Short mmCIF file of C-alpha atoms in Angstrom, two decimals:
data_model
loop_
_atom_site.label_atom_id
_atom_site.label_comp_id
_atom_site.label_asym_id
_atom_site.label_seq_id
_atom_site.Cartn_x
_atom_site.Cartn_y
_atom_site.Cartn_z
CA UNK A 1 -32.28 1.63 -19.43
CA UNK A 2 -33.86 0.24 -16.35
CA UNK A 3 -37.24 -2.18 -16.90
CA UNK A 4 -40.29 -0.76 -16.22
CA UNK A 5 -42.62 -2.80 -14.41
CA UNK A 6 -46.30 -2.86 -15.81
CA UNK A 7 -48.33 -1.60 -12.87
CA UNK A 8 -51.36 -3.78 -11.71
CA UNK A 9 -54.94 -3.27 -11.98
CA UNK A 10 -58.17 -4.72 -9.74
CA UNK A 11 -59.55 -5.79 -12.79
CA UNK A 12 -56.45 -8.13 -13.78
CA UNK A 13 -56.27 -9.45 -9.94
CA UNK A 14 -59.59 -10.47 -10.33
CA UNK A 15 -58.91 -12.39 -14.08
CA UNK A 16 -55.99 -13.86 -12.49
CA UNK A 17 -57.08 -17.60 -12.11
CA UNK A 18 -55.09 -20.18 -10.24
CA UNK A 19 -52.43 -22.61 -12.04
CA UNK A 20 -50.70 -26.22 -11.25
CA UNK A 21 -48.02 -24.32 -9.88
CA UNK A 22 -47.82 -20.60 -8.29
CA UNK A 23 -48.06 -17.12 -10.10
CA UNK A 24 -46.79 -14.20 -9.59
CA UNK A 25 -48.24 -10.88 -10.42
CA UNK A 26 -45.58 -8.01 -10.24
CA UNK A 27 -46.65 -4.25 -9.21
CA UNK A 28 -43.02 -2.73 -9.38
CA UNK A 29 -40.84 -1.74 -6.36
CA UNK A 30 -40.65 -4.99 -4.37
CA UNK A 31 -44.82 -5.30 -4.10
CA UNK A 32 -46.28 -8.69 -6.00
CA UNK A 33 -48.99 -11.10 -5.48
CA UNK A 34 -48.68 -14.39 -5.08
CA UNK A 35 -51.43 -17.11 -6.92
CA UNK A 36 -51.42 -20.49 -4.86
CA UNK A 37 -53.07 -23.51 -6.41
CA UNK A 38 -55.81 -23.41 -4.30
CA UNK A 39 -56.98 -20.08 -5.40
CA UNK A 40 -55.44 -18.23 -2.61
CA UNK A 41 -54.33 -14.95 -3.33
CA UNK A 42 -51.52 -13.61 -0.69
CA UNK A 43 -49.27 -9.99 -1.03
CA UNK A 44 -45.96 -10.11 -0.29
CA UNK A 45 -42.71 -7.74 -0.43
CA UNK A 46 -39.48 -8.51 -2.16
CA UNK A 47 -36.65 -6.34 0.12
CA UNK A 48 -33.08 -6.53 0.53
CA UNK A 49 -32.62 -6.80 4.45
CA UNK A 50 -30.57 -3.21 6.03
CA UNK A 51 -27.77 -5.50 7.85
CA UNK A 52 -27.10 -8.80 5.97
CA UNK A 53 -28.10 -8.03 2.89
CA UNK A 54 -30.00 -10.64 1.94
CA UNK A 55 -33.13 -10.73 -0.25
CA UNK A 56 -36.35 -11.79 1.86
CA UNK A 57 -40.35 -11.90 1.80
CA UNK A 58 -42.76 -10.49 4.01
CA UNK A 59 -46.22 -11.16 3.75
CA UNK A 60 -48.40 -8.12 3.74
CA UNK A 61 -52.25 -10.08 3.42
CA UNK A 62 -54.34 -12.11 1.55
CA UNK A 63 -56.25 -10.33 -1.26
CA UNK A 64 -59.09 -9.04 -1.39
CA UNK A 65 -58.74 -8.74 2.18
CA UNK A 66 -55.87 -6.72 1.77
CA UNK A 67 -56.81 -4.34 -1.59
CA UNK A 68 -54.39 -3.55 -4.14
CA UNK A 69 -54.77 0.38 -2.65
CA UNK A 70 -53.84 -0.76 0.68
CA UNK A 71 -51.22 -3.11 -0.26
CA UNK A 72 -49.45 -0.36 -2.24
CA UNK A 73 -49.49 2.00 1.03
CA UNK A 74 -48.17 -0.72 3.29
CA UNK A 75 -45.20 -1.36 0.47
CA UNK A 76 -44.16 2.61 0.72
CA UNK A 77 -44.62 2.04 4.25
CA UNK A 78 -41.71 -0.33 4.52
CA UNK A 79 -39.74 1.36 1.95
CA UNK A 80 -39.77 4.13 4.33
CA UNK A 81 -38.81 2.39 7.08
CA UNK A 82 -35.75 0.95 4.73
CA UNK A 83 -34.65 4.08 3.74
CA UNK A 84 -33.70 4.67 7.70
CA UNK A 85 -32.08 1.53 7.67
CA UNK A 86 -35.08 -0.41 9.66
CA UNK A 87 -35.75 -3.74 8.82
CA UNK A 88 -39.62 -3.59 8.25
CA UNK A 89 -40.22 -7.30 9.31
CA UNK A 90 -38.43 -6.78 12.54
CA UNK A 91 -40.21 -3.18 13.18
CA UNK A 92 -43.54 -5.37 12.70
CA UNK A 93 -42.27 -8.14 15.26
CA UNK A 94 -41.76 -5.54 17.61
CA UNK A 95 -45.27 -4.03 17.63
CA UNK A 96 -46.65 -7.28 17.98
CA UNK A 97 -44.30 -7.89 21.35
CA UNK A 98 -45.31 -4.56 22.11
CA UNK A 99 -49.40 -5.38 21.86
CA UNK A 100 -48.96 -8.39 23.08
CA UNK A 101 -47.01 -6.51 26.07
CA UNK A 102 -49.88 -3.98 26.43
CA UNK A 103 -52.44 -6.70 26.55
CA UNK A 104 -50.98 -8.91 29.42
CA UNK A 105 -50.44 -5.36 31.48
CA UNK A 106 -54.45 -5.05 31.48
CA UNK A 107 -55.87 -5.37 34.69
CA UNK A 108 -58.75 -7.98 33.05
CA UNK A 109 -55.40 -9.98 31.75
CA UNK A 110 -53.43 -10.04 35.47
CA UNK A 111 -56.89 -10.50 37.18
CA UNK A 112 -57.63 -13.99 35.06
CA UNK A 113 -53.97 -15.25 36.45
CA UNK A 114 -54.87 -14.75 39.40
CA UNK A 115 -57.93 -16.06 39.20
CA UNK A 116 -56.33 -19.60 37.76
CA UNK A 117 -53.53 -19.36 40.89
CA UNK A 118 -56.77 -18.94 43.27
CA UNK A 119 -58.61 -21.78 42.13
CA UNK A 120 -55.77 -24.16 43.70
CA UNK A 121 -56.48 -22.03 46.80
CA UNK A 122 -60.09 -21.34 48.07
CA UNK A 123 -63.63 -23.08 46.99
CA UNK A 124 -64.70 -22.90 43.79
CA UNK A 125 -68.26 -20.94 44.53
CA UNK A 126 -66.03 -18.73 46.89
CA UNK A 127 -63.39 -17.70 43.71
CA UNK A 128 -67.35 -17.81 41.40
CA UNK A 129 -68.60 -15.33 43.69
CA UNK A 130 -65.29 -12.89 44.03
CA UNK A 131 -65.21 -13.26 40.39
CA UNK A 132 -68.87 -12.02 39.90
CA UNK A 133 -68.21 -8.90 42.05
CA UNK A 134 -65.45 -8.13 40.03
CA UNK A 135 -67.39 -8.51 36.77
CA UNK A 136 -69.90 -6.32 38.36
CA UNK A 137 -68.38 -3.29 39.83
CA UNK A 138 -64.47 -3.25 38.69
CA UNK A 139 -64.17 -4.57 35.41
CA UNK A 140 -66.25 -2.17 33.70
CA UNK A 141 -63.65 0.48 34.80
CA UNK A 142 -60.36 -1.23 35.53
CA UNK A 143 -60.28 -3.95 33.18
CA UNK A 144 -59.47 -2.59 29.92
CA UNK A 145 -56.67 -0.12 31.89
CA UNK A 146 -52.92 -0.83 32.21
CA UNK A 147 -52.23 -1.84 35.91
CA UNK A 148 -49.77 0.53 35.64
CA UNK A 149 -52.18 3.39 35.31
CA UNK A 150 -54.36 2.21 38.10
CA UNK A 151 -53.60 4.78 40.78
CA UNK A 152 -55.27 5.67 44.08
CA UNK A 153 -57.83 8.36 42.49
CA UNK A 154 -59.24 6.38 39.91
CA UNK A 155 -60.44 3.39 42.21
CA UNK A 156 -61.59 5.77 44.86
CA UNK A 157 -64.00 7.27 42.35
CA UNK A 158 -65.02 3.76 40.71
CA UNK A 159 -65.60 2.50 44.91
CA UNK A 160 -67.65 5.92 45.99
CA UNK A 161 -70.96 4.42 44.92
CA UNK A 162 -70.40 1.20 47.56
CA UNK A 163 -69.73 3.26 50.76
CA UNK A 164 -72.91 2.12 51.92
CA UNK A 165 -72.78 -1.24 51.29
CA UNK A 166 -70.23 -1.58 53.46
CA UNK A 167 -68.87 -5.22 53.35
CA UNK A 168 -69.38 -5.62 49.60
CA UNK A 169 -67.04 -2.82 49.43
CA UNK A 170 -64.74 -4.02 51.57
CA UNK A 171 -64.58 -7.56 49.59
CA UNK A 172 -64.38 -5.32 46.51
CA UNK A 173 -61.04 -3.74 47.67
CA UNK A 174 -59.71 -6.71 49.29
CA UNK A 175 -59.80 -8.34 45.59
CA UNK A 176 -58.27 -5.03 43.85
CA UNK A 177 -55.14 -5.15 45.90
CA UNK A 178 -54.98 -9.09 45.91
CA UNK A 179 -54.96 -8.86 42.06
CA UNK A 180 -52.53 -5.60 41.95
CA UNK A 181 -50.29 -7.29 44.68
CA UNK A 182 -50.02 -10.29 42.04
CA UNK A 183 -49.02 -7.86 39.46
CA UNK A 184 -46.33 -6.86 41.75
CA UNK A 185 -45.42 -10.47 42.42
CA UNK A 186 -45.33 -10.84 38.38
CA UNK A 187 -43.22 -8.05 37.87
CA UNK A 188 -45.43 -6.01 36.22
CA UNK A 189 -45.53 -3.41 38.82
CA UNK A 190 -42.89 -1.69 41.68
CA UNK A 191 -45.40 -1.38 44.12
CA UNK A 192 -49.24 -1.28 44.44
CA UNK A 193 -50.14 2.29 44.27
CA UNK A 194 -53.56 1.18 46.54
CA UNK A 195 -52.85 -0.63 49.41
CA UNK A 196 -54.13 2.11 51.52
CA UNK A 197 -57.43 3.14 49.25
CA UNK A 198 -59.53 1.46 52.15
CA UNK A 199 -58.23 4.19 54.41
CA UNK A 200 -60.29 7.00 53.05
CA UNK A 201 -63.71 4.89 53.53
CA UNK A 202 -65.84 4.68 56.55
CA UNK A 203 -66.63 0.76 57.17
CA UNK A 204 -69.61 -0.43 59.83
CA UNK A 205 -68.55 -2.98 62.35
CA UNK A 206 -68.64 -6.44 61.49
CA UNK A 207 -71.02 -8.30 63.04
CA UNK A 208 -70.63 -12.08 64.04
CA UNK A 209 -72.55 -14.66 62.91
CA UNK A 210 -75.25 -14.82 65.47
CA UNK A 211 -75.02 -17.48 68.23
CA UNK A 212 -76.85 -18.64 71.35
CA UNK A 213 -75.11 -19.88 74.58
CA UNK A 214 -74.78 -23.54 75.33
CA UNK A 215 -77.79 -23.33 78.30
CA UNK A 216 -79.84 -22.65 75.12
CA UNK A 217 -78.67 -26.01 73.62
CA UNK A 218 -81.07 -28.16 75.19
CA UNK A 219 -84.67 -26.57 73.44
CA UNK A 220 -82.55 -26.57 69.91
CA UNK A 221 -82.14 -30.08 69.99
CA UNK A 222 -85.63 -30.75 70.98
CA UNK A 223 -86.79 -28.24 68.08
CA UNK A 224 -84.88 -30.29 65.53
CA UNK A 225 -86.23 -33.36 66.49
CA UNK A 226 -89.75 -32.54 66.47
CA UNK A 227 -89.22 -30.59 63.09
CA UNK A 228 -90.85 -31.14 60.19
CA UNK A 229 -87.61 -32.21 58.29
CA UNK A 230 -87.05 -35.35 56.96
CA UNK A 231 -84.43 -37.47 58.60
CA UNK A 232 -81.71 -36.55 56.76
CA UNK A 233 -81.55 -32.94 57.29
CA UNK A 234 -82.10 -33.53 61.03
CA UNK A 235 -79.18 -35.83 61.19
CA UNK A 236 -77.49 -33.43 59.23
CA UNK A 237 -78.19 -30.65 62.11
CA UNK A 238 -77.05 -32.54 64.48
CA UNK A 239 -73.52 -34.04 62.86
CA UNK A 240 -72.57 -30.49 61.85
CA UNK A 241 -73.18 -29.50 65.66
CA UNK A 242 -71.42 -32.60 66.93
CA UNK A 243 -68.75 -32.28 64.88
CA UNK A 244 -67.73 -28.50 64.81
CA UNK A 245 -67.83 -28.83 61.37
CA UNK A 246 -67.79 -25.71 58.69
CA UNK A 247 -71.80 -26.10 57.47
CA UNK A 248 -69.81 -26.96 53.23
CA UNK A 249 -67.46 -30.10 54.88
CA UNK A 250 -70.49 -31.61 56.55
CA UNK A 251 -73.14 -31.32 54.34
CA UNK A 252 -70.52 -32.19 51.16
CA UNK A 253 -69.50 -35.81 53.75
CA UNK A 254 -68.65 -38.60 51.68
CA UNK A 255 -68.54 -42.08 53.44
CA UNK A 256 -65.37 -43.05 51.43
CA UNK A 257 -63.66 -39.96 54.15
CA UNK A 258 -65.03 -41.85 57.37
CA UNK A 259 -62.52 -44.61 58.73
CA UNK A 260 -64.65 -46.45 61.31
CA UNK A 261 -62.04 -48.94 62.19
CA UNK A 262 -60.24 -45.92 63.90
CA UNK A 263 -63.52 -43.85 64.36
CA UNK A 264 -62.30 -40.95 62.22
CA UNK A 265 -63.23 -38.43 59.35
CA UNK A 266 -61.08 -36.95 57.66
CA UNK A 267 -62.00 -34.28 55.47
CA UNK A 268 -59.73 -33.66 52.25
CA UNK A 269 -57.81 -30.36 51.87
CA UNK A 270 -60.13 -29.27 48.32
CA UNK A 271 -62.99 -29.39 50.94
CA UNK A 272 -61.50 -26.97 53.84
CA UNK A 273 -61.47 -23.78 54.47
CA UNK A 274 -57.87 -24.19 55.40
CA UNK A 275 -56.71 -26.09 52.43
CA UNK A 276 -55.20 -28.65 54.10
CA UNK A 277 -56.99 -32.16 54.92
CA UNK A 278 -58.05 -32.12 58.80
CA UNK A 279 -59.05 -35.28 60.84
CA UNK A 280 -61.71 -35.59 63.46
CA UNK A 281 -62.24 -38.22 65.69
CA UNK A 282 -65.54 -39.40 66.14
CA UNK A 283 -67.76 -39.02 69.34
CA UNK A 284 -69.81 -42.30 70.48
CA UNK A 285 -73.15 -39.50 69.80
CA UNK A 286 -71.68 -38.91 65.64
CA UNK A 287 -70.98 -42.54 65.48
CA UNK A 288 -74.97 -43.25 66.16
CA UNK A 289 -76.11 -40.63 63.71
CA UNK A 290 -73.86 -42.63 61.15
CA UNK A 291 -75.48 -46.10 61.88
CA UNK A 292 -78.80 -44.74 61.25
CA UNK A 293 -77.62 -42.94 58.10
CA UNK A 294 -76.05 -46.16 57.36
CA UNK A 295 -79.48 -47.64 57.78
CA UNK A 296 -81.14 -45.70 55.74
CA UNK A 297 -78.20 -45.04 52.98
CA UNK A 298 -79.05 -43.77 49.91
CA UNK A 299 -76.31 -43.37 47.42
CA UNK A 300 -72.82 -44.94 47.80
CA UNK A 301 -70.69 -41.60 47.52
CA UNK A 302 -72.61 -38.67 49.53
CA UNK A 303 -73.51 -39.28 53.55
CA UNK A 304 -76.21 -36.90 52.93
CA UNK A 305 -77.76 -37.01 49.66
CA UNK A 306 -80.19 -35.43 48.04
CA UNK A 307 -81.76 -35.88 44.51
CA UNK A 308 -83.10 -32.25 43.96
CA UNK A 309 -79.49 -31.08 44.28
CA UNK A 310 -76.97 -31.39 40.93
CA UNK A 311 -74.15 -33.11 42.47
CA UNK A 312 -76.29 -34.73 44.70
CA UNK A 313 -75.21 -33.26 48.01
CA UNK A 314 -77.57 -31.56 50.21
CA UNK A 315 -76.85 -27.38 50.10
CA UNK A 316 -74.49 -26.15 52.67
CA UNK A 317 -77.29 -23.84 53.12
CA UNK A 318 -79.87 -26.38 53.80
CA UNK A 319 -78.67 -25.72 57.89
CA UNK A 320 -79.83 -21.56 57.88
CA UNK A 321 -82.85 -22.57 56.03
CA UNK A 322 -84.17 -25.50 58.76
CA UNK A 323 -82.81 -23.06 61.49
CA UNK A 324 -84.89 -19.90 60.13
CA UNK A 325 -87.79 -22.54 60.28
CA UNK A 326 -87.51 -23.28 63.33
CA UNK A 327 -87.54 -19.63 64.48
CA UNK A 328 -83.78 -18.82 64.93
CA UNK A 329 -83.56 -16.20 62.07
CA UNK A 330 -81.28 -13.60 62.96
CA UNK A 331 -80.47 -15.47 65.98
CA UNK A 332 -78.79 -18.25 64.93
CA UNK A 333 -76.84 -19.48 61.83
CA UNK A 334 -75.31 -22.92 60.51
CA UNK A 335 -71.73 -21.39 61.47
CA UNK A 336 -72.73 -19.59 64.74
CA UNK A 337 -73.00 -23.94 65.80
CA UNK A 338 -69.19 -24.11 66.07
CA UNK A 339 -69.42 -20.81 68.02
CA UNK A 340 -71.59 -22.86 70.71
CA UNK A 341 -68.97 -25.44 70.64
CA UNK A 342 -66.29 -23.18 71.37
CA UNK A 343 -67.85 -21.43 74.04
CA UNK A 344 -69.13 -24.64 76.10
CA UNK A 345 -65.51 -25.64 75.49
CA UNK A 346 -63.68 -23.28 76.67
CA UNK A 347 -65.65 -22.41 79.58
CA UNK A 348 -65.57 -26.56 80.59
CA UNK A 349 -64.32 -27.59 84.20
CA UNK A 350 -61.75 -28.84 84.68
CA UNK A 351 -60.10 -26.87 81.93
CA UNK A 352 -59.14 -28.48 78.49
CA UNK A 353 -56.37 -27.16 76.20
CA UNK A 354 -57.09 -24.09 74.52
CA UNK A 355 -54.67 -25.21 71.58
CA UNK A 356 -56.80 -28.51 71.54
CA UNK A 357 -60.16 -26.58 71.29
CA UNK A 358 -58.82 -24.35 68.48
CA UNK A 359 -57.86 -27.44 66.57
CA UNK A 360 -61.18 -28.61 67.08
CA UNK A 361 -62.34 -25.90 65.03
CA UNK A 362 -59.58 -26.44 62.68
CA UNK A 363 -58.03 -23.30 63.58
CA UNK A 364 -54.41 -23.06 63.35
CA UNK A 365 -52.16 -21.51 66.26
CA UNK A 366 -52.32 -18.02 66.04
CA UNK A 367 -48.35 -16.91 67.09
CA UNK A 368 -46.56 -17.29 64.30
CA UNK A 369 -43.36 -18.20 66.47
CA UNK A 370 -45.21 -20.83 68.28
CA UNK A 371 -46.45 -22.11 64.87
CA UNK A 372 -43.34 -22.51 63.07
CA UNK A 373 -42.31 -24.66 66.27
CA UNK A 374 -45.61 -26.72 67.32
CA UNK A 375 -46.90 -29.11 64.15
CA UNK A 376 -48.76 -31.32 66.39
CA UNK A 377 -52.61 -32.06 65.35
CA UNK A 378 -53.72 -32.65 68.74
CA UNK A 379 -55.70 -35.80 67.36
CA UNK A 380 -55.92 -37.64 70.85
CA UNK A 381 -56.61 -34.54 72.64
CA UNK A 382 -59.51 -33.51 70.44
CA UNK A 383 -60.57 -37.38 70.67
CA UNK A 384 -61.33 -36.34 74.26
CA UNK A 385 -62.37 -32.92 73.93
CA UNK A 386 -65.07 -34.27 70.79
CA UNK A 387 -66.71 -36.73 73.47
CA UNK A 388 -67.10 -34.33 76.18
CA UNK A 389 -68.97 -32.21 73.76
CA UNK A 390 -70.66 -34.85 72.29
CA UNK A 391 -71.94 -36.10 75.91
CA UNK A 392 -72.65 -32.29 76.65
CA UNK A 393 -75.30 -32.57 73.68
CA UNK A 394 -76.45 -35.77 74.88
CA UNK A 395 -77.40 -34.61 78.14
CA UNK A 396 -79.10 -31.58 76.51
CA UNK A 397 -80.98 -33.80 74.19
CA UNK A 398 -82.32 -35.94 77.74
CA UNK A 399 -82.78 -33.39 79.91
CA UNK A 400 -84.91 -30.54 78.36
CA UNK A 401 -88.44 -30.47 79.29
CA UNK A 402 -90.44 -28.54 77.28
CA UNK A 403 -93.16 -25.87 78.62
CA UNK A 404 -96.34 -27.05 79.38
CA UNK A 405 -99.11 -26.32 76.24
#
């Protein structure tokens, strides 16, 4: 006559006090619980594996997490899934890979690879403000959702809202396919389904930043010296004009980048647009600016420092701000200086290198044919191409003559 197994009750569970070594508390068909020393109470199932045969333990939970009730229902779970010859510990492994599957699928999951991949890549505001316009207008809908389910209809619908705010839309879908063309790359998609979702919206013109032409050079210079900024920020003005620089690489200038031995600056690759460090030679007109920043140095790391700032670097905004001051809102802005540059540059007699200006601007060659062949940095040429532009805003800075009061 088989044994019977005495059933268990809540009320002997919750007698059952720990020992020097384990207990065990039977409940009859492979379900006990298990009494550590430390008071622990943990269910397990006794079961005789489908292919080898051999006795093993699963745990099920700790009690009274895990209720007697609810214990008993997962054991004639698994004895189910034993009497079709499935190994219940390997049917639970597999949901979890499955989950766990499901999980790194979700567009929220791919989207914070890519994020970590595009952190090597572009600045860290830039990737702090792409991720904020995710957070606000895509995550809500996409990022619980399966990249796999993310087809053309549903992002149309989740982008309708933005059609007139045109460029944040734009930026929006830029960031969509980016992160779905990742997925791709990851293997967790064929194809992206939405490559072509901007095609169905209407998008305004972009408009440049707004510029002024080089004859206007001359009453700019005299407005910034007879602002009401303090020294720094007007030397500031005038080395990110000088300089062609990106308004974040000069006002972020560190004098451990500056080699004045060779009268260069060279500006690492974390700080450029580009990603990839980029030297510029140094005009006799940047080199004075530096001796009176020297003169009046502040901190040993930052060329232009400033103590109301965090990292103590004056705001690469600081330039639109002094230049909406001194009456050039909408006119002109801290990056519409380079476009000055380029236009008194390439309009310069007798006629200087296109490919030179360009790298001026630290703008690569555009024919990709041409590029794979030409790796030259121009550094000479630019050396000559800086000081005519620096002794173009020289002259302005001599010459103008303002109006009579």
């Amino acid at each position: 006559m088989p044994k019977i197994t005495k059933q268990l009750t809540d009320t002997e569970i919750k007698k059952a006090k720990p020992q020097e070594k384990d207990i065990t508390l039977t409940d009859g068909n492979g379900l006990f619980l298990l009494i550590l020393p430390s008071g622990a109470k943990s269910w397990r199932f006794n079961y005789l594996r489908p292919i080898s045969k051999k006795r093993t333990k699963i745990t099920l939970g700790t009690y009274p997490e895990i209720t007697l009730a609810q214990a008993r229902e997962k054991r004639e779970e698994y004895r189910a899934l034993l009497a079709q010859g499935i190994d219940p510990q390997v049917h639970r492994d597999q949901i979890k890979q499955a989950e766990q599957k499901q999980q790194e699928d979700l567009f929220i999951s791919v989207a914070e690879k890519w994020k970590l991949k595009k952190a090597r890549e572009i600045e860290e505001l830039t990737l702090k403000k792409n991720w904020r316009r995710l957070e606000t207008y895509v995550f809500p809908v996409l990022g619980e959702m399966p990249v796999s389910e993310i087809l053309p209809k549903v992002v149309i619908d989740m982008l309708n809202p933005l059609q007139d705010k045109s460029d944040t839309l734009k930026r929006t879908i830029r960031l969509i396919n980016e992160i779905l063309n990742y997925a791709v790359n990851y293997g967790l998609l064929t194809f992206n389904p939405c490559s072509n979702v901007k095609e169905v919206f209407t998008f305004e013109k972009s408009k440049p930043n707004p510029t002024i032409r080089p004859e206007e050079v001359p009453e700019l210079i005299y407005k910034i010296n007879n602002s009401t900024s303090n020294l720094f920020n007007r030397c500031l003005m005038k080395f990110t004009l000088l300089t062609l620089t990106r308004t974040v690489e000069s006002s972020g200038a560190k004098w451990s980048e500056f080699d004045f031995d060779k009268k260069t600056w060279t500006v690492p690759a974390e700080r450029m647009k580009t990603r990839k460090k980029f030297t510029i030679p140094l005009s006799t007109q940047v080199l004075r600016i530096i001796e009176i920043l020297k003169t009046y140095k502040q901190d040993e790391t930052f060329v232009f420092y400033s103590s109301r700032a965090k990292d103590n670097t004056s705001s690469k905004q600081n330039i639109n701000k002094i230049l909406t001051k001194l009456g050039y809102k909408n006119l002109l802005t801290g990056h519409g200086l380079r476009s000055i540059g380029s236009t008194y540059l390439n309009e310069y007699e007798p006629f200087l290198s296109p490919d030179a200006v360009e790298a001026c601007l630290s703008h690569g060659i555009k024919d990709q044919v041409r590029k794979a062949y030409n790796r030259s940095d121009y550094l000479e040429q630019r050396r000559k191409v800086m000081q005519v532009w620096g002794d173009y805003i020289e002259q302005c800075e001599k010459s103008y003559q303002p109006p009579a009061p």
